[in-house]
CSV table of C-alpha atoms in Angstrom, one decimal:
chain,number,residue,atom,x,y,z
N,1,MET,CA,-86.5,-57.8,11.3
N,2,VAL,CA,-86.6,-55.6,8.3
N,3,ALA,CA,-87.8,-58.4,6.0
N,4,GLU,CA,-90.5,-59.3,8.6
N,5,ASN,CA,-91.7,-55.7,8.7
N,6,ALA,CA,-91.9,-55.8,4.9
N,7,ILE,CA,-94.6,-58.5,5.1
N,8,ALA,CA,-96.6,-56.4,7.6
N,9,ASN,CA,-96.5,-53.2,5.7
N,10,ALA,CA,-96.4,-54.2,2.0
N,11,GLY,CA,-98.1,-57.6,2.0
N,12,VAL,CA,-96.0,-58.5,-1.1
N,13,ALA,CA,-93.3,-61.1,-0.2
N,14,SER,CA,-91.4,-62.4,2.8
N,15,THR,CA,-88.1,-63.2,1.2
N,16,PRO,CA,-86.0,-61.9,-1.7
N,17,ASP,CA,-86.7,-65.2,-3.6
N,18,GLN,CA,-90.4,-64.9,-3.2
N,19,MET,CA,-90.3,-61.3,-4.5
N,20,ARG,CA,-88.2,-62.3,-7.5
N,21,ALA,CA,-90.7,-65.0,-8.2
N,22,LEU,CA,-93.3,-62.3,-8.9
N,23,GLY,CA,-91.5,-61.6,-12.1
N,24,GLY,CA,-91.6,-58.4,-14.1
N,25,PRO,CA,-89.4,-55.6,-12.5
N,26,PHE,CA,-88.6,-57.9,-9.6
N,27,THR,CA,-86.9,-60.7,-11.6
N,28,ASN,CA,-83.4,-59.4,-11.0
N,29,LEU,CA,-84.0,-57.9,-7.5
N,30,SER,CA,-80.9,-58.3,-5.3
N,31,ASP,CA,-81.0,-59.1,-1.6
N,32,ALA,CA,-79.8,-55.5,-1.0
N,33,ASP,CA,-82.7,-54.2,-3.1
N,34,PHE,CA,-85.1,-56.3,-1.1
N,35,GLY,CA,-83.7,-54.9,2.2
N,36,ARG,CA,-84.1,-51.4,0.8
N,37,PHE,CA,-87.7,-52.1,-0.3
N,38,ALA,CA,-88.5,-53.3,3.3
N,39,ILE,CA,-87.1,-50.0,4.7
N,40,GLU,CA,-88.9,-47.8,2.1
N,41,SER,CA,-92.1,-49.7,2.7
N,42,ASN,CA,-91.9,-49.1,6.4
N,43,VAL,CA,-91.3,-45.4,5.9
N,44,TRP,CA,-94.0,-45.1,3.3
N,45,THR,CA,-96.7,-46.9,5.4
N,46,LEU,CA,-95.9,-44.9,8.6
N,47,SER,CA,-95.8,-41.7,6.5
N,48,GLN,CA,-99.4,-42.3,5.3
N,49,PHE,CA,-100.4,-43.0,8.9
N,50,LEU,CA,-99.0,-39.6,9.8
N,51,HIS,CA,-100.8,-37.8,7.0
N,52,GLY,CA,-104.0,-39.5,7.9
N,53,GLU,CA,-103.6,-38.2,11.5
N,54,GLN,CA,-102.9,-34.7,10.2
N,55,GLY,CA,-106.1,-34.9,8.2
N,56,ALA,CA,-108.0,-36.1,11.3
N,57,LEU,CA,-106.6,-33.1,13.3
N,58,VAL,CA,-108.0,-30.7,10.8
N,59,CYS,CA,-111.3,-32.5,10.5
N,60,THR,CA,-112.0,-32.8,14.2
N,61,ALA,CA,-111.2,-29.1,14.7
N,62,LYS,CA,-113.9,-28.5,12.0
N,63,ILE,CA,-116.3,-30.8,13.8
N,64,VAL,CA,-116.0,-28.7,16.9
N,65,GLU,CA,-117.1,-25.7,14.9
N,66,THR,CA,-119.9,-27.3,12.8
N,67,VAL,CA,-121.6,-30.1,14.8
N,68,PRO,CA,-124.9,-28.8,16.2
N,69,TRP,CA,-124.8,-30.5,19.6
N,70,ILE,CA,-122.8,-29.1,22.5
N,71,ASP,CA,-122.0,-32.6,23.9
N,72,ALA,CA,-120.6,-33.6,20.5
N,73,LYS,CA,-118.5,-30.4,20.5
N,74,TYR,CA,-117.1,-31.3,23.9
N,75,TYR,CA,-116.1,-34.8,22.7
N,76,ALA,CA,-114.7,-33.5,19.4
N,77,SER,CA,-112.5,-31.0,21.4
N,78,THR,CA,-110.9,-33.9,23.2
N,79,GLN,CA,-110.4,-35.7,20.0
N,80,VAL,CA,-108.5,-32.7,18.6
N,81,MET,CA,-106.0,-33.3,21.5
N,82,ASP,CA,-105.8,-37.0,20.6
N,83,GLU,CA,-105.1,-36.3,17.0
N,84,ALA,CA,-102.4,-33.7,17.8
N,85,ARG,CA,-100.7,-36.3,20.0
N,86,HIS,CA,-100.8,-38.9,17.2
N,87,VAL,CA,-99.4,-36.4,14.6
N,88,GLU,CA,-96.6,-35.6,17.0
N,89,VAL,CA,-95.6,-39.2,17.9
N,90,PHE,CA,-95.7,-40.5,14.3
N,91,ALA,CA,-93.7,-37.5,13.1
N,92,LYS,CA,-91.1,-38.0,15.8
N,93,TYR,CA,-90.9,-41.7,15.2
N,94,LEU,CA,-90.3,-41.2,11.5
N,95,GLN,CA,-87.7,-38.5,12.0
N,96,ASP,CA,-85.8,-40.2,14.8
N,97,LYS,CA,-85.9,-43.8,13.5
N,98,TRP,CA,-86.0,-43.4,9.7
N,99,GLY,CA,-84.7,-39.9,9.1
N,100,GLY,CA,-87.8,-38.5,7.2
N,101,GLU,CA,-91.1,-39.2,5.6
N,102,TYR,CA,-92.9,-39.7,2.3
N,103,PRO,CA,-95.3,-37.1,1.0
N,104,VAL,CA,-99.1,-37.8,1.3
N,105,ASN,CA,-100.3,-40.4,-1.2
N,106,ALA,CA,-102.5,-38.9,-4.0
N,107,HIS,CA,-105.5,-41.1,-3.2
N,108,LEU,CA,-105.4,-40.1,0.4
N,109,LYS,CA,-104.9,-36.4,-0.4
N,110,MET,CA,-108.0,-36.4,-2.7
N,111,LEU,CA,-110.1,-38.0,0.0
N,112,LEU,CA,-109.0,-35.7,2.7
N,113,ASP,CA,-109.6,-32.7,0.4
N,114,ASP,CA,-113.1,-33.9,-0.3
N,115,ILE,CA,-113.8,-34.4,3.4
N,116,VAL,CA,-112.4,-31.0,4.5
N,117,SER,CA,-114.2,-29.1,1.7
N,118,ASP,CA,-117.7,-30.5,2.4
N,119,THR,CA,-119.7,-28.1,4.5
N,120,ARG,CA,-122.0,-30.7,6.0
N,121,TRP,CA,-120.9,-31.7,9.5
N,122,ASP,CA,-122.2,-35.3,9.1
N,123,MET,CA,-120.0,-35.8,5.9
N,124,THR,CA,-117.0,-34.8,8.0
N,125,TYR,CA,-118.0,-37.4,10.5
N,126,LEU,CA,-118.7,-40.1,7.9
N,127,GLY,CA,-115.5,-39.4,6.0
N,128,MET,CA,-113.1,-39.1,8.9
N,129,GLN,CA,-114.6,-40.9,11.8
N,130,ILE,CA,-116.1,-43.8,10.0
N,131,MET,CA,-114.1,-44.2,6.7
N,132,VAL,CA,-110.5,-42.9,7.3
N,133,GLU,CA,-110.2,-43.8,10.9
N,134,GLY,CA,-112.1,-47.1,10.4
N,135,LEU,CA,-109.7,-48.2,7.7
N,136,ALA,CA,-106.7,-46.9,9.7
N,137,LEU,CA,-107.8,-48.9,12.7
N,138,ALA,CA,-107.7,-52.1,10.6
N,139,ALA,CA,-104.3,-51.1,9.1
N,140,PHE,CA,-102.9,-50.3,12.5
N,141,GLY,CA,-104.1,-53.6,13.9
N,142,PHE,CA,-102.5,-55.5,11.0
N,143,MET,CA,-99.2,-53.8,11.4
N,144,GLN,CA,-99.3,-54.0,15.1
N,145,GLN,CA,-99.7,-57.8,15.0
N,146,MET,CA,-97.0,-58.3,12.4
N,147,THR,CA,-94.2,-56.0,13.4
N,148,THR,CA,-91.5,-57.2,15.7
N,149,GLU,CA,-90.2,-53.7,16.7
N,150,PRO,CA,-91.2,-53.2,20.3
N,151,LEU,CA,-91.5,-49.4,20.3
N,152,LEU,CA,-93.7,-49.4,17.2
N,153,LYS,CA,-95.8,-52.2,18.5
N,154,LYS,CA,-96.5,-50.3,21.7
N,155,LEU,CA,-97.0,-47.0,19.9
N,156,LEU,CA,-99.6,-48.5,17.5
N,157,ARG,CA,-101.5,-50.2,20.4
N,158,TYR,CA,-101.9,-46.8,22.2
N,159,VAL,CA,-103.0,-45.1,19.0
N,160,MET,CA,-105.6,-47.9,18.3
N,161,SER,CA,-107.1,-47.3,21.8
N,162,ASP,CA,-107.9,-43.7,20.8
N,163,GLU,CA,-109.0,-44.5,17.2
N,164,ALA,CA,-111.5,-47.2,18.3
N,165,ARG,CA,-113.1,-44.7,20.7
N,166,HIS,CA,-113.3,-42.1,17.9
N,167,VAL,CA,-114.9,-44.5,15.4
N,168,ALA,CA,-117.4,-45.7,18.1
N,169,PHE,CA,-118.4,-42.1,18.8
N,170,GLY,CA,-118.8,-41.4,15.1
N,171,VAL,CA,-121.2,-44.3,14.8
N,172,LEU,CA,-123.1,-43.2,17.8
N,173,SER,CA,-123.4,-39.6,16.6
N,174,LEU,CA,-124.6,-40.5,13.1
N,175,ARG,CA,-127.0,-43.5,13.6
N,176,GLU,CA,-130.0,-41.6,14.8
N,177,TYR,CA,-129.4,-38.7,12.4
N,178,TYR,CA,-129.2,-41.0,9.4
N,179,ALA,CA,-132.5,-42.6,10.3
N,180,GLU,CA,-134.2,-39.3,9.7
N,181,LEU,CA,-132.6,-38.5,6.2
N,182,THR,CA,-134.4,-39.0,2.9
N,183,ASP,CA,-133.5,-41.8,0.5
N,184,ALA,CA,-131.9,-39.2,-1.8
N,185,GLU,CA,-129.8,-37.8,1.1
N,186,ILE,CA,-128.8,-41.3,2.2
N,187,PHE,CA,-127.8,-42.2,-1.4
N,188,GLU,CA,-125.2,-39.4,-1.3
N,189,ARG,CA,-123.8,-40.9,1.9
N,190,GLN,CA,-123.7,-44.4,0.4
N,191,GLN,CA,-121.9,-43.2,-2.7
N,192,PHE,CA,-119.4,-41.3,-0.6
N,193,ALA,CA,-118.8,-44.3,1.6
N,194,PHE,CA,-118.1,-46.6,-1.4
N,195,GLU,CA,-115.9,-44.1,-3.2
N,196,ALA,CA,-113.9,-43.3,0.0
N,197,GLY,CA,-113.3,-47.0,0.7
N,198,VAL,CA,-112.0,-47.6,-2.8
N,199,ARG,CA,-109.7,-44.6,-2.6
N,200,MET,CA,-108.4,-45.7,0.8
N,201,ARG,CA,-107.8,-49.3,-0.5
N,202,ASP,CA,-105.9,-48.0,-3.6
N,203,ARG,CA,-103.6,-45.8,-1.5
N,204,PHE,CA,-101.8,-49.0,-0.3
N,205,LEU,CA,-100.4,-49.7,-3.8
N,206,GLN,CA,-97.2,-47.8,-2.7
N,207,GLN,CA,-96.6,-46.1,-6.1
N,208,GLU,CA,-94.2,-43.7,-4.4
N,209,VAL,CA,-92.0,-46.5,-3.2
N,210,TRP,CA,-91.5,-48.0,-6.6
N,211,GLU,CA,-90.7,-44.5,-8.0
N,212,ARG,CA,-88.1,-43.9,-5.4
N,213,MET,CA,-86.5,-47.3,-6.1
N,214,GLY,CA,-86.3,-46.5,-9.8
N,215,MET,CA,-88.7,-49.2,-10.9
N,216,ASN,CA,-91.4,-49.1,-13.6
N,217,VAL,CA,-94.4,-48.2,-11.4
N,218,LYS,CA,-97.1,-49.7,-13.7
N,219,GLU,CA,-95.2,-53.0,-13.9
N,220,ALA,CA,-94.5,-53.1,-10.2
N,221,ILE,CA,-98.2,-52.5,-9.3
N,222,GLN,CA,-99.4,-55.2,-11.8
N,223,ALA,CA,-97.0,-57.7,-10.3
N,224,THR,CA,-97.9,-57.0,-6.7
N,225,MET,CA,-101.6,-56.9,-7.4
N,226,ALA,CA,-101.4,-60.6,-8.5
N,227,VAL,CA,-100.2,-61.7,-5.1
N,228,PRO,CA,-103.0,-63.5,-3.2
N,229,GLU,CA,-101.8,-62.1,0.2
N,230,ARG,CA,-102.3,-58.6,-1.3
N,231,ASP,CA,-106.0,-59.3,-2.0
N,232,LEU,CA,-106.5,-60.6,1.6
N,233,PHE,CA,-104.8,-57.5,3.0
N,234,GLN,CA,-106.9,-55.2,0.9
N,235,MET,CA,-110.1,-56.9,1.9
N,236,MET,CA,-109.2,-56.9,5.6
N,237,LEU,CA,-109.0,-53.1,5.5
N,238,PHE,CA,-112.8,-53.2,5.2
N,239,SER,CA,-113.2,-55.3,8.3
N,240,LYS,CA,-114.0,-52.2,10.4
N,241,ILE,CA,-115.9,-50.3,7.7
N,242,VAL,CA,-118.6,-52.8,6.6
N,243,PRO,CA,-120.1,-53.6,10.1
N,244,ASN,CA,-120.1,-49.9,11.0
N,245,ALA,CA,-121.9,-49.0,7.7
N,246,LYS,CA,-124.5,-51.7,8.5
N,247,LYS,CA,-125.1,-50.2,12.0
N,248,LEU,CA,-125.6,-46.8,10.4
N,249,GLY,CA,-128.2,-48.3,8.1
N,250,LEU,CA,-126.2,-47.5,4.9
N,251,LEU,CA,-126.0,-51.0,3.6
N,252,ASP,CA,-129.6,-51.7,2.8
N,253,ARG,CA,-131.2,-48.3,2.0
N,254,ASN,CA,-132.1,-47.6,-1.6
N,255,ASP,CA,-132.5,-51.2,-2.7
N,256,SER,CA,-129.3,-52.3,-0.9
N,257,TRP,CA,-127.1,-50.1,-3.2
N,258,LEU,CA,-124.1,-50.1,-0.8
N,259,ARG,CA,-124.5,-53.8,0.0
N,260,ARG,CA,-124.3,-54.6,-3.7
N,261,ARG,CA,-121.1,-52.4,-4.1
N,262,TYR,CA,-119.5,-54.2,-1.2
N,263,GLU,CA,-120.4,-57.6,-2.7
N,264,GLU,CA,-118.7,-56.5,-5.9
N,265,LEU,CA,-115.6,-55.6,-3.9
N,266,GLY,CA,-115.7,-59.0,-2.1
N,267,VAL,CA,-115.9,-57.5,1.4
N,268,ILE,CA,-119.6,-58.0,2.4
N,269,GLN,CA,-118.6,-61.0,4.5
N,270,PHE,CA,-117.4,-58.6,7.2
N,271,GLU,CA,-120.9,-57.2,7.8
N,272,ASP,CA,-121.6,-59.4,10.8
N,273,LEU,CA,-118.3,-58.7,12.6
N,274,VAL,CA,-118.6,-56.8,15.8
N,275,ASP,CA,-118.9,-53.1,15.0
N,276,THR,CA,-116.5,-50.7,16.7
N,277,GLY,CA,-119.3,-49.4,19.0
N,278,ASN,CA,-119.4,-52.8,20.7
N,279,GLU,CA,-115.7,-53.5,20.3
N,280,TYR,CA,-113.9,-50.4,21.5
N,281,GLU,CA,-113.5,-51.6,25.1
N,282,ASN,CA,-111.1,-54.3,23.7
N,283,PHE,CA,-108.8,-51.4,22.8
N,284,SER,CA,-109.0,-49.5,26.0
N,285,LEU,CA,-106.1,-48.4,28.1
N,286,GLU,CA,-107.3,-50.8,30.8
N,287,GLN,CA,-107.2,-53.7,28.3
N,288,ILE,CA,-103.6,-52.6,27.4
N,289,ALA,CA,-102.6,-52.8,31.0
N,290,ALA,CA,-104.3,-56.2,31.4
N,291,ASP,CA,-102.5,-57.5,28.2
N,292,ASP,CA,-99.1,-56.2,29.5
N,293,ALA,CA,-99.7,-57.9,32.9
N,294,ALA,CA,-100.6,-61.2,31.2
N,295,ALA,CA,-97.4,-61.0,29.0
N,296,ALA,CA,-95.3,-60.2,32.0
N,297,ALA,CA,-96.7,-63.2,33.9
N,298,LYS,CA,-95.7,-65.5,31.0
N,299,ALA,CA,-92.2,-64.1,30.8
């Protein structure tokens, strides 16, 4: 089970032999080291989920204060409760099942700092509701499908139900507002969306895991970046971001600036996937109950 979870979380290799075949610092990796890597990868990934939820808790509290519409304040106040519940459950799972957590990754911390420090309410929405939670929704979904641990599988499914609703509301809140902004104002949002996506993608390089295992961090990153499955995992993180950016009108304003950036990243093919506003019902609690009933009927 540990090795299987390593695939889900790290996207590096599924067996010790496959990891040794990467060369570099992995050439002499023992089976025991591979098992330790799988454990550390699990802890690291879940720790970053926790820290992202902590950031969301702070940001949604800020949205309650700054968003100009009372209905949006009502909704944001319910999201504060959601995020507090997510922080609590991830923290408890990490402590009870793994005995602790990793600190926040530097890339994620810089992004959260930028989001929290910006005084414009819509940038908090864009940064947290669309970018951070959109990428988290994709990462949660990937891990939820791959993990074989029943409690984690259920935990992630319930969190995804909340996150999909949050992202959908963010798209709904920003769409009309962005239609009224000038090209210069939209360009700021386009740049932020691109830079935030790159930072979130780079946070999955797991530098802290290699450091804890005593490996050469630069060599470990170079070796893992060469794995085709890693590229697929990195691109799939944008599967929730690109269609939402399109629905917000960010892709094609200013001579398609953001579209061209996403083309360079190799993720523009996701633009016609269903955006979260039309998809969130698939993550609802009612759908969870239906899925559970279907699974029970097959058992």
